[in-house]
Amino acid sequence: MSSRKIAILPGDGIGPEIVAEAVKVLECLQQDFGFGVELETAAVGGAGFEQSGKPLPDATLDFCRDADAILLGAVGGPQYDSLERDLRPERGLLSLRAELDLFSNLRPAMLYPQLASASSLKDEIVAGLDIMIVRELTGGIYFGQPRGIRELENGERQGFNTLVYAEHEIERIARSAFDIAMLRNKKLCSVDKANVLEVSELWREVMMNVSVDYPDVELSHMYVDNASMQLVRAPKQFDVLVTTNMFGDILSDTAAMLTGSIGMLPSASLDIGGKGMYEPIHGSAPDIAGKSIANPLAMIMSIGMMLRYSLEEAEIASQIDLAVGNVLNQGFRTADIADGGNTVSTVEMGDAVIAALKALAN
Ligand code: NAD
């Protein structure tokens, strides 16, 4: 099998700790599942700034362009908060998404039955939850120009951002979401604010136009305020949700918490050809960095998404999902998902996944 080139970007905080476990998993896939892989590590975020004065060093960007897929830990940390905005770690991540045109962000929210009690919602509301939020990632108000803080004639300061979406941007995220819905239960809910925003009116119109090409998918529309309510009232009504950059940012964190731990959720950001960057949805968790207590499972499950969505290795991806399920069945828990029982370290959780994978390979 030819070897796949994967860019490994550990980043900051707990990023390097959880990425180390992901690398162990990739090495195991190579040894035991015949998955040819070539790994190269590069700096991004605060680590990129320390190395080259930029949160996205040129060499890192070149390397990512050249790779078949990118695996990222997390970026950020309080020591960088006083840097000017363009030098902050998070800007490195935004630039990487924009430079590689990773416009389609897939954020699954699924609840392993073994962890039902970790959710703050009642078991019957969340047990078996499996939804996918497709968030537009390179447009909308996070990127729209003009933006800034200006001084008004009366001397008062005014902050301003611009919410814009061109038709082609809406159409490509729509197609991405319909394609995902076709692989799942064929139900797509588009979330907007069409009762107030003109941008949303256009969004809704384009969604309906694209739906003509996907007659098997049932398309519905929901206002974002209602969607946020429905996500905590009856989340299992959803299969795939598609929405704008900012609405998706907020709704996907709500969906994440339905599952109990932010440490259990992977994500993918794809370009039009399916090349992607894979990362946990959580941040660099400076409060627990260096303590070896971070949960590496979201990072490890990001490898599963990478195999499925960019590398056409769905079978090996399902082995990862199985291994994670088996590890949870065996009672392994990091502190964030522990229910009062014994906890294991980041490294011990990684080792448990490797042991489960090796058992599946034999
Ligand atoms: P966070 O996701 O880093 O942490 C929120 C809480 O969840 C913390 O209590 C943390 O300890 C816990 N947590 C997160 N991941 C965990 C894991 N794997 N295992 C166990 N517990 C985990 O969010 P935050 O505290 O708001 O942000 C910290 C930094 O991360 C900031 O600099 C922020 O800008 C950055 N950030 C980066 C990304 C990214 O790299 N994609 C995303 C969000 C935030």
Short mmCIF file of C-alpha atoms and ligand atoms in Angstrom, two decimals:
data_model
loop_
_atom_site.label_atom_id
_atom_site.label_comp_id
_atom_site.label_asym_id
_atom_site.label_seq_id
_atom_site.Cartn_x
_atom_site.Cartn_y
_atom_site.Cartn_z
CA MET A 1 0.00 0.00 0.00
CA SER A 2 1.38 3.46 -0.82
CA SER A 3 2.27 5.62 2.09
CA ARG A 4 0.12 8.59 3.15
CA LYS A 5 1.79 11.79 4.19
CA ILE A 6 0.30 13.21 7.37
CA ALA A 7 1.24 16.57 8.83
CA ILE A 8 1.28 16.40 12.62
CA LEU A 9 0.72 19.75 14.35
CA PRO A 10 0.81 19.31 18.15
CA GLY A 11 0.27 23.00 18.98
CA ASP A 12 0.08 24.18 22.59
CA GLY A 13 -1.12 23.21 26.09
CA ILE A 14 -2.42 19.64 26.11
CA GLY A 15 -1.97 19.49 22.30
CA PRO A 16 1.47 17.77 22.41
CA GLU A 17 0.26 15.33 25.13
CA ILE A 18 -2.75 14.07 23.18
CA VAL A 19 -0.95 14.16 19.82
CA ALA A 20 1.73 11.85 21.27
CA GLU A 21 -1.03 9.27 21.88
CA ALA A 22 -2.39 9.78 18.35
CA VAL A 23 1.07 9.15 16.90
CA LYS A 24 1.27 5.89 18.87
CA VAL A 25 -2.06 4.88 17.31
CA LEU A 26 -0.85 5.73 13.80
CA GLU A 27 2.30 3.68 14.38
CA CYS A 28 0.14 0.78 15.54
CA LEU A 29 -2.02 1.07 12.41
CA GLN A 30 1.16 0.89 10.38
CA GLN A 31 2.49 -2.17 12.21
CA ASP A 32 -0.69 -4.15 12.69
CA PHE A 33 -3.12 -2.99 9.98
CA GLY A 34 -0.75 -2.41 7.03
CA PHE A 35 -1.60 1.30 6.90
CA GLY A 36 1.36 3.01 5.17
CA VAL A 37 2.00 6.35 6.77
CA GLU A 38 4.70 9.00 6.72
CA LEU A 39 4.54 11.44 9.63
CA GLU A 40 6.17 14.84 9.89
CA THR A 41 5.73 17.26 12.75
CA ALA A 42 5.46 21.04 12.38
CA ALA A 43 4.82 23.97 14.71
CA VAL A 44 1.61 26.01 14.81
CA GLY A 45 -0.09 28.41 17.23
CA GLY A 46 1.97 29.53 20.22
CA ALA A 47 4.60 26.95 19.27
CA GLY A 48 4.77 28.47 15.78
CA PHE A 49 5.15 31.94 17.27
CA GLU A 50 7.98 30.74 19.55
CA GLN A 51 9.72 29.09 16.61
CA SER A 52 9.41 31.74 13.92
CA GLY A 53 7.53 34.75 15.28
CA LYS A 54 4.35 33.75 13.42
CA PRO A 55 1.45 31.54 14.58
CA LEU A 56 1.43 29.91 11.15
CA PRO A 57 5.08 29.60 10.03
CA ASP A 58 5.54 29.53 6.22
CA ALA A 59 7.23 26.13 6.44
CA THR A 60 4.22 24.69 8.31
CA LEU A 61 1.81 26.01 5.70
CA ASP A 62 3.91 24.58 2.83
CA PHE A 63 4.11 21.26 4.56
CA CYS A 64 0.35 21.16 5.17
CA ARG A 65 -0.35 21.98 1.52
CA ASP A 66 1.80 19.04 0.53
CA ALA A 67 0.32 16.52 3.00
CA ASP A 68 -2.59 14.14 2.32
CA ALA A 69 -4.16 15.08 5.66
CA ILE A 70 -3.39 17.14 8.74
CA LEU A 71 -3.74 16.13 12.37
CA LEU A 72 -3.84 19.03 14.83
CA GLY A 73 -3.82 19.01 18.65
CA ALA A 74 -4.93 22.43 19.89
CA VAL A 75 -3.57 25.95 20.07
CA GLY A 76 -3.64 28.82 22.54
CA GLY A 77 -2.65 29.72 26.04
CA PRO A 78 -2.85 32.64 28.48
CA GLN A 79 0.83 33.51 27.91
CA TYR A 80 -0.11 34.62 24.39
CA ASP A 81 -3.18 36.70 25.30
CA SER A 82 -1.24 39.97 25.35
CA LEU A 83 0.16 39.51 21.83
CA GLU A 84 -1.33 41.65 19.10
CA ARG A 85 -4.30 39.93 17.47
CA ASP A 86 -2.51 38.79 14.29
CA LEU A 87 0.20 37.03 16.28
CA ARG A 88 -2.08 35.09 18.61
CA PRO A 89 -2.15 31.29 18.31
CA GLU A 90 -5.81 31.14 17.28
CA ARG A 91 -4.99 33.32 14.27
CA GLY A 92 -2.62 30.58 13.07
CA LEU A 93 -5.50 28.14 13.04
CA LEU A 94 -7.87 30.54 11.26
CA SER A 95 -5.19 31.26 8.64
CA LEU A 96 -4.57 27.56 8.07
CA ARG A 97 -8.30 26.95 7.52
CA ALA A 98 -8.52 29.93 5.18
CA GLU A 99 -5.28 29.20 3.23
CA LEU A 100 -6.28 25.58 2.63
CA ASP A 101 -9.92 26.54 1.96
CA LEU A 102 -11.18 24.11 4.60
CA PHE A 103 -14.73 25.42 4.38
CA SER A 104 -16.68 22.41 5.64
CA ASN A 105 -16.40 21.63 9.33
CA LEU A 106 -17.92 18.34 10.45
CA ARG A 107 -18.61 18.09 14.15
CA PRO A 108 -20.24 14.87 15.27
CA ALA A 109 -21.95 14.75 18.65
CA MET A 110 -22.37 11.13 19.62
CA LEU A 111 -22.78 9.54 22.99
CA TYR A 112 -21.15 6.22 23.72
CA PRO A 113 -23.80 4.34 25.76
CA GLN A 114 -21.12 3.62 28.40
CA LEU A 115 -20.92 7.36 29.10
CA ALA A 116 -24.64 8.21 29.23
CA SER A 117 -24.32 9.26 32.88
CA ALA A 118 -21.62 11.82 31.97
CA SER A 119 -24.25 13.97 30.24
CA SER A 120 -26.02 16.66 32.21
CA LEU A 121 -29.26 15.64 30.46
CA LYS A 122 -31.46 12.69 31.34
CA ASP A 123 -30.36 9.33 29.88
CA GLU A 124 -33.53 8.92 27.77
CA ILE A 125 -32.94 12.29 26.07
CA VAL A 126 -29.34 11.56 25.06
CA ALA A 127 -28.84 7.76 25.06
CA GLY A 128 -27.79 6.72 21.54
CA LEU A 129 -27.38 10.31 20.40
CA ASP A 130 -25.64 10.55 17.02
CA ILE A 131 -25.88 13.85 15.19
CA MET A 132 -23.55 15.65 12.82
CA ILE A 133 -23.21 19.42 12.69
CA VAL A 134 -21.84 20.77 9.42
CA ARG A 135 -20.51 24.26 10.03
CA GLU A 136 -19.37 26.64 7.29
CA LEU A 137 -15.84 27.50 8.35
CA THR A 138 -14.17 30.04 6.10
CA GLY A 139 -16.83 32.67 5.56
CA GLY A 140 -19.48 34.64 7.38
CA ILE A 141 -18.96 37.14 10.13
CA TYR A 142 -15.61 35.73 11.32
CA PHE A 143 -13.98 36.71 8.03
CA GLY A 144 -16.25 39.41 6.54
CA GLN A 145 -14.80 42.82 5.74
CA PRO A 146 -14.90 45.58 6.81
CA ARG A 147 -14.22 44.86 10.46
CA GLY A 148 -12.61 46.77 13.27
CA ILE A 149 -13.10 49.28 16.06
CA ARG A 150 -13.57 52.87 14.92
CA GLU A 151 -14.11 56.18 16.60
CA LEU A 152 -17.37 57.98 16.00
CA GLU A 153 -17.68 61.75 15.61
CA ASN A 154 -18.74 62.09 19.24
CA GLY A 155 -15.51 60.32 20.32
CA GLU A 156 -17.29 57.09 21.30
CA ARG A 157 -15.71 53.87 19.98
CA GLN A 158 -17.78 51.49 17.85
CA GLY A 159 -16.96 47.86 17.07
CA PHE A 160 -18.15 46.43 13.75
CA ASN A 161 -18.06 43.18 11.79
CA THR A 162 -19.69 42.17 8.54
CA LEU A 163 -21.83 39.12 7.87
CA VAL A 164 -21.57 38.15 4.19
CA TYR A 165 -22.11 34.94 2.25
CA ALA A 166 -21.82 34.66 -1.53
CA GLU A 167 -24.04 32.14 -3.29
CA HIS A 168 -21.12 29.85 -4.19
CA GLU A 169 -20.07 29.66 -0.54
CA ILE A 170 -23.56 28.62 0.49
CA GLU A 171 -23.88 26.16 -2.36
CA ARG A 172 -20.65 24.29 -1.58
CA ILE A 173 -21.44 23.91 2.13
CA ALA A 174 -24.96 22.80 1.16
CA ARG A 175 -23.55 20.10 -1.13
CA SER A 176 -21.10 18.99 1.53
CA ALA A 177 -23.96 18.65 4.06
CA PHE A 178 -26.29 16.86 1.62
CA ASP A 179 -23.46 14.41 0.78
CA ILE A 180 -22.96 13.67 4.49
CA ALA A 181 -26.73 13.27 4.97
CA MET A 182 -26.75 10.72 2.13
CA LEU A 183 -24.21 8.63 4.07
CA ARG A 184 -26.37 8.81 7.22
CA ASN A 185 -30.15 8.92 7.81
CA LYS A 186 -30.93 11.33 4.96
CA LYS A 187 -32.36 14.10 7.15
CA LEU A 188 -30.85 17.57 6.87
CA CYS A 189 -31.89 20.58 8.95
CA SER A 190 -30.58 23.96 7.80
CA VAL A 191 -30.27 26.46 10.64
CA ASP A 192 -30.54 30.19 9.92
CA LYS A 193 -32.11 33.44 11.08
CA ALA A 194 -34.15 34.12 7.96
CA ASN A 195 -36.79 36.07 9.91
CA VAL A 196 -34.23 38.83 10.59
CA LEU A 197 -31.18 38.54 8.29
CA GLU A 198 -31.07 38.99 4.51
CA VAL A 199 -27.99 36.74 4.41
CA SER A 200 -30.14 33.98 5.89
CA GLU A 201 -32.87 34.56 3.28
CA LEU A 202 -30.31 33.86 0.56
CA TRP A 203 -28.90 30.93 2.55
CA ARG A 204 -32.37 29.33 2.72
CA GLU A 205 -33.05 29.91 -0.98
CA VAL A 206 -29.75 28.28 -2.01
CA MET A 207 -30.34 25.32 0.34
CA MET A 208 -33.71 24.73 -1.35
CA ASN A 209 -32.17 24.99 -4.83
CA VAL A 210 -29.45 22.45 -3.99
CA SER A 211 -32.01 20.09 -2.44
CA VAL A 212 -33.43 19.46 -5.92
CA ASP A 213 -30.26 17.43 -6.65
CA TYR A 214 -30.78 15.31 -3.52
CA PRO A 215 -34.38 14.06 -3.72
CA ASP A 216 -33.70 11.32 -1.14
CA VAL A 217 -32.73 13.80 1.57
CA GLU A 218 -35.49 15.38 3.63
CA LEU A 219 -34.57 19.07 4.05
CA SER A 220 -36.04 21.19 6.86
CA HIS A 221 -35.26 24.71 8.12
CA MET A 222 -35.06 26.02 11.66
CA TYR A 223 -34.29 29.41 13.19
CA VAL A 224 -31.11 29.35 15.24
CA ASP A 225 -32.81 30.36 18.51
CA ASN A 226 -35.24 27.45 18.18
CA ALA A 227 -32.41 25.10 17.16
CA SER A 228 -30.47 25.92 20.33
CA MET A 229 -33.59 25.12 22.35
CA GLN A 230 -34.38 21.90 20.45
CA LEU A 231 -30.79 20.67 20.87
CA VAL A 232 -31.24 20.47 24.62
CA ARG A 233 -34.98 19.59 24.56
CA ALA A 234 -34.99 16.72 22.06
CA PRO A 235 -31.61 16.38 20.33
CA LYS A 236 -32.37 12.98 18.79
CA GLN A 237 -34.82 14.61 16.35
CA PHE A 238 -31.74 15.69 14.35
CA ASP A 239 -29.54 13.74 11.96
CA VAL A 240 -27.42 16.34 10.13
CA LEU A 241 -27.53 20.09 10.81
CA VAL A 242 -25.94 22.62 8.46
CA THR A 243 -25.31 26.21 9.41
CA THR A 244 -23.09 29.30 9.18
CA ASN A 245 -19.73 29.82 10.81
CA MET A 246 -20.87 31.66 13.96
CA PHE A 247 -24.14 29.77 14.53
CA GLY A 248 -22.23 26.51 14.05
CA ASP A 249 -19.53 27.56 16.48
CA ILE A 250 -22.11 28.06 19.23
CA LEU A 251 -24.48 25.17 18.45
CA SER A 252 -21.68 22.63 18.16
CA ASP A 253 -20.42 23.44 21.65
CA THR A 254 -23.94 22.96 23.00
CA ALA A 255 -24.18 19.65 21.15
CA ALA A 256 -20.76 18.69 22.53
CA MET A 257 -21.93 19.12 26.09
CA LEU A 258 -24.94 16.86 25.47
CA THR A 259 -22.37 14.10 25.31
CA GLY A 260 -20.83 14.87 28.68
CA SER A 261 -17.26 15.62 27.76
CA ILE A 262 -15.58 17.89 25.35
CA GLY A 263 -12.69 15.37 25.49
CA MET A 264 -14.69 12.80 23.48
CA LEU A 265 -15.45 14.74 20.31
CA PRO A 266 -13.37 14.81 17.12
CA SER A 267 -13.88 17.10 14.13
CA ALA A 268 -12.95 17.42 10.50
CA SER A 269 -12.45 20.46 8.28
CA LEU A 270 -12.56 19.61 4.58
CA ASP A 271 -11.79 21.34 1.31
CA ILE A 272 -13.77 20.85 -1.87
CA GLY A 273 -11.70 17.76 -2.81
CA GLY A 274 -12.07 16.08 0.58
CA LYS A 275 -8.58 16.86 1.88
CA GLY A 276 -8.87 17.71 5.52
CA MET A 277 -7.55 18.83 8.85
CA TYR A 278 -8.62 16.70 11.81
CA GLU A 279 -8.64 17.85 15.41
CA PRO A 280 -10.52 17.49 18.67
CA ILE A 281 -13.15 20.18 19.18
CA HIS A 282 -11.67 21.24 22.49
CA GLY A 283 -8.92 23.80 23.01
CA SER A 284 -5.48 23.62 24.60
CA ALA A 285 -6.90 23.29 28.16
CA PRO A 286 -4.12 25.27 29.88
CA ASP A 287 -5.70 24.46 33.26
CA ILE A 288 -4.70 20.79 32.93
CA ALA A 289 -1.69 21.02 30.59
CA GLY A 290 1.41 19.12 31.74
CA LYS A 291 -0.54 16.99 34.24
CA SER A 292 -1.10 13.98 31.95
CA ILE A 293 -4.80 13.90 32.78
CA ALA A 294 -6.18 15.11 29.42
CA ASN A 295 -8.49 12.74 27.59
CA PRO A 296 -6.79 11.69 24.31
CA LEU A 297 -9.89 9.95 22.86
CA ALA A 298 -11.19 12.93 20.82
CA MET A 299 -7.72 13.19 19.28
CA ILE A 300 -7.63 9.46 18.56
CA MET A 301 -11.15 9.51 17.11
CA SER A 302 -9.98 12.36 14.85
CA ILE A 303 -7.73 9.75 13.21
CA GLY A 304 -10.88 7.69 12.59
CA MET A 305 -12.53 10.64 10.85
CA MET A 306 -9.36 11.26 8.84
CA LEU A 307 -9.33 7.66 7.62
CA ARG A 308 -13.02 7.85 6.71
CA TYR A 309 -13.33 11.29 5.09
CA SER A 310 -9.91 11.93 3.49
CA LEU A 311 -8.07 8.63 3.11
CA GLU A 312 -10.83 6.22 2.04
CA GLU A 313 -9.97 3.74 4.80
CA ALA A 314 -13.42 3.32 6.34
CA GLU A 315 -12.64 -0.22 7.53
CA ILE A 316 -9.62 0.80 9.58
CA ALA A 317 -11.66 3.79 10.84
CA SER A 318 -14.30 1.46 12.21
CA GLN A 319 -11.57 -0.51 14.03
CA ILE A 320 -10.63 2.68 15.85
CA ASP A 321 -14.25 3.29 16.85
CA LEU A 322 -14.49 -0.32 18.02
CA ALA A 323 -11.25 -0.06 20.00
CA VAL A 324 -12.47 3.10 21.77
CA GLY A 325 -15.78 1.37 22.61
CA ASN A 326 -13.89 -1.66 23.96
CA VAL A 327 -11.65 0.49 26.14
CA LEU A 328 -14.71 2.19 27.63
CA ASN A 329 -16.34 -1.23 28.17
CA GLN A 330 -13.23 -2.30 30.06
CA GLY A 331 -13.79 0.64 32.40
CA PHE A 332 -10.90 2.89 31.41
CA ARG A 333 -11.78 6.53 32.20
CA THR A 334 -9.78 9.75 32.22
CA ALA A 335 -10.80 12.25 34.91
CA ASP A 336 -13.20 14.22 32.67
CA ILE A 337 -15.41 11.16 32.02
CA ALA A 338 -14.92 9.37 35.33
CA ASP A 339 -18.04 8.65 37.33
CA GLY A 340 -16.40 8.62 40.72
CA GLY A 341 -14.31 5.49 39.95
CA ASN A 342 -10.61 5.03 39.19
CA THR A 343 -9.06 7.22 36.55
CA VAL A 344 -6.19 6.66 34.15
CA SER A 345 -3.64 9.10 32.74
CA THR A 346 -3.46 10.36 29.16
CA VAL A 347 -0.68 7.87 28.40
CA GLU A 348 -2.50 4.94 30.05
CA MET A 349 -5.62 5.70 28.00
CA GLY A 350 -3.50 5.79 24.82
CA ASP A 351 -1.89 2.47 25.78
CA ALA A 352 -5.34 0.94 26.40
CA VAL A 353 -6.47 1.93 22.90
CA ILE A 354 -3.31 0.43 21.38
CA ALA A 355 -3.91 -2.83 23.30
CA ALA A 356 -7.54 -2.89 22.08
CA LEU A 357 -6.42 -2.26 18.48
CA LYS A 358 -3.81 -5.02 18.68
CA ALA A 359 -6.47 -7.39 20.02
CA LEU A 360 -8.72 -6.53 17.05
CA ALA A 361 -5.85 -7.04 14.59
CA ASN A 362 -5.15 -10.58 15.87
P1 NAD B 1 -10.76 24.31 26.32
O1 NAD B 1 -11.53 23.46 25.39
O2 NAD B 1 -9.29 24.31 26.15
O3 NAD B 1 -11.09 23.88 27.83
C1 NAD B 1 -12.39 23.95 28.38
C2 NAD B 1 -12.48 22.99 29.58
O4 NAD B 1 -12.50 21.64 29.10
C3 NAD B 1 -11.28 23.09 30.52
O5 NAD B 1 -11.72 22.91 31.83
C4 NAD B 1 -10.39 21.95 30.09
O6 NAD B 1 -9.57 21.45 31.12
C5 NAD B 1 -11.41 20.90 29.63
N1 NAD B 1 -10.86 20.05 28.58
C6 NAD B 1 -10.63 20.42 27.30
N2 NAD B 1 -10.10 19.40 26.61
C7 NAD B 1 -10.01 18.36 27.47
C8 NAD B 1 -9.54 17.02 27.35
N3 NAD B 1 -9.05 16.51 26.21
N4 NAD B 1 -9.58 16.23 28.45
C9 NAD B 1 -10.07 16.69 29.60
N5 NAD B 1 -10.54 17.95 29.78
C10 NAD B 1 -10.50 18.77 28.71
O7 NAD B 1 -11.35 25.79 26.16
P2 NAD B 1 -10.86 27.17 26.82
O8 NAD B 1 -10.38 26.93 28.21
O9 NAD B 1 -11.95 28.11 26.55
O10 NAD B 1 -9.62 27.63 25.93
C11 NAD B 1 -8.26 27.38 26.26
C12 NAD B 1 -7.39 27.84 25.09
O11 NAD B 1 -7.66 27.03 23.95
C13 NAD B 1 -7.64 29.27 24.66
O12 NAD B 1 -6.41 29.86 24.34
C14 NAD B 1 -8.52 29.14 23.42
O13 NAD B 1 -8.39 30.21 22.54
C15 NAD B 1 -7.95 27.88 22.83
N6 NAD B 1 -8.86 27.13 21.94
C16 NAD B 1 -8.29 26.49 20.90
C17 NAD B 1 -9.07 25.69 20.08
C18 NAD B 1 -8.39 24.92 18.98
O14 NAD B 1 -7.18 24.80 18.98
N7 NAD B 1 -9.14 24.37 18.04
C19 NAD B 1 -10.45 25.57 20.32
C20 NAD B 1 -11.00 26.22 21.41
C21 NAD B 1 -10.19 27.00 22.22
#
